[in-house]
């Protein structure tokens, strides 16, 4: 679990479903880097201790490496974060 805050661009379908498109984050050298979401592999809703979130498994290409990460959207605070790196 990494819990890195990110700036996310997402879109909403006509049914209200949110889909992540690309995000920006600070790397270890304190530079801002951008990654496009190539594919959303899964989406699940969670409600842990009253904190409602949506978790998305996303395939990305970050700095030349293909990775599968999980990003989390917090409904009440409207914040996005990388929850964990699943593979890569």
Coordinates of C-alpha atoms in Angstrom, one line a residue, residues 3-61:
X3 CA -1.3 5.9 -0.8
X4 CA 0.3 8.5 -3.1
X5 CA -2.0 11.5 -3.8
X6 CA -2.5 12.2 -7.5
X7 CA -4.2 14.8 -9.8
X8 CA -6.7 12.8 -11.9
X9 CA -8.6 13.6 -15.1
X10 CA -11.6 11.4 -15.4
X11 CA -14.8 11.3 -17.4
X12 CA -18.4 10.4 -16.4
X13 CA -20.6 8.3 -18.5
X14 CA -24.3 9.2 -19.2
X15 CA -25.1 6.8 -16.4
X16 CA -22.9 8.6 -13.9
X17 CA -20.1 6.1 -13.9
X18 CA -16.7 7.7 -13.3
X19 CA -13.8 6.5 -15.5
X20 CA -10.1 7.5 -14.9
X21 CA -8.3 8.8 -18.0
X22 CA -4.9 10.1 -16.9
X23 CA -3.2 11.4 -13.8
X24 CA -0.3 13.5 -12.6
X25 CA 1.9 12.8 -9.6
X26 CA 5.3 13.7 -8.1
X27 CA 8.1 11.2 -8.5
X28 CA 11.0 10.6 -6.1
X29 CA 13.0 13.4 -7.8
X30 CA 10.1 15.8 -7.0
X31 CA 9.2 16.2 -10.7
X32 CA 5.7 16.1 -11.9
X33 CA 5.0 13.1 -14.2
X34 CA 1.9 12.2 -16.2
X35 CA 0.6 8.7 -17.0
X36 CA -2.4 7.8 -19.2
X37 CA -4.7 5.0 -18.1
X38 CA -4.5 2.4 -20.9
X39 CA -7.2 0.1 -19.5
X40 CA -9.4 -0.1 -16.5
X41 CA -9.2 -3.8 -15.5
X42 CA -11.7 -3.7 -12.6
X43 CA -13.8 -1.4 -10.5
X44 CA -15.2 -2.0 -7.0
X45 CA -17.0 0.1 -4.5
X46 CA -15.9 0.0 -0.8
X47 CA -17.4 1.3 2.4
X48 CA -14.9 0.8 5.2
X49 CA -15.7 2.4 8.6
X50 CA -18.2 4.8 6.8
X51 CA -15.6 6.0 4.3
X52 CA -17.0 5.4 0.8
X53 CA -14.5 4.8 -2.0
X54 CA -14.3 3.5 -5.5
X55 CA -11.2 1.5 -6.4
X56 CA -10.0 1.0 -10.0
X57 CA -7.4 -1.4 -11.3
X58 CA -5.6 0.4 -14.1
X59 CA -3.0 -0.6 -16.6
X60 CA -0.6 2.3 -17.1
X61 CA 2.8 3.0 -18.8

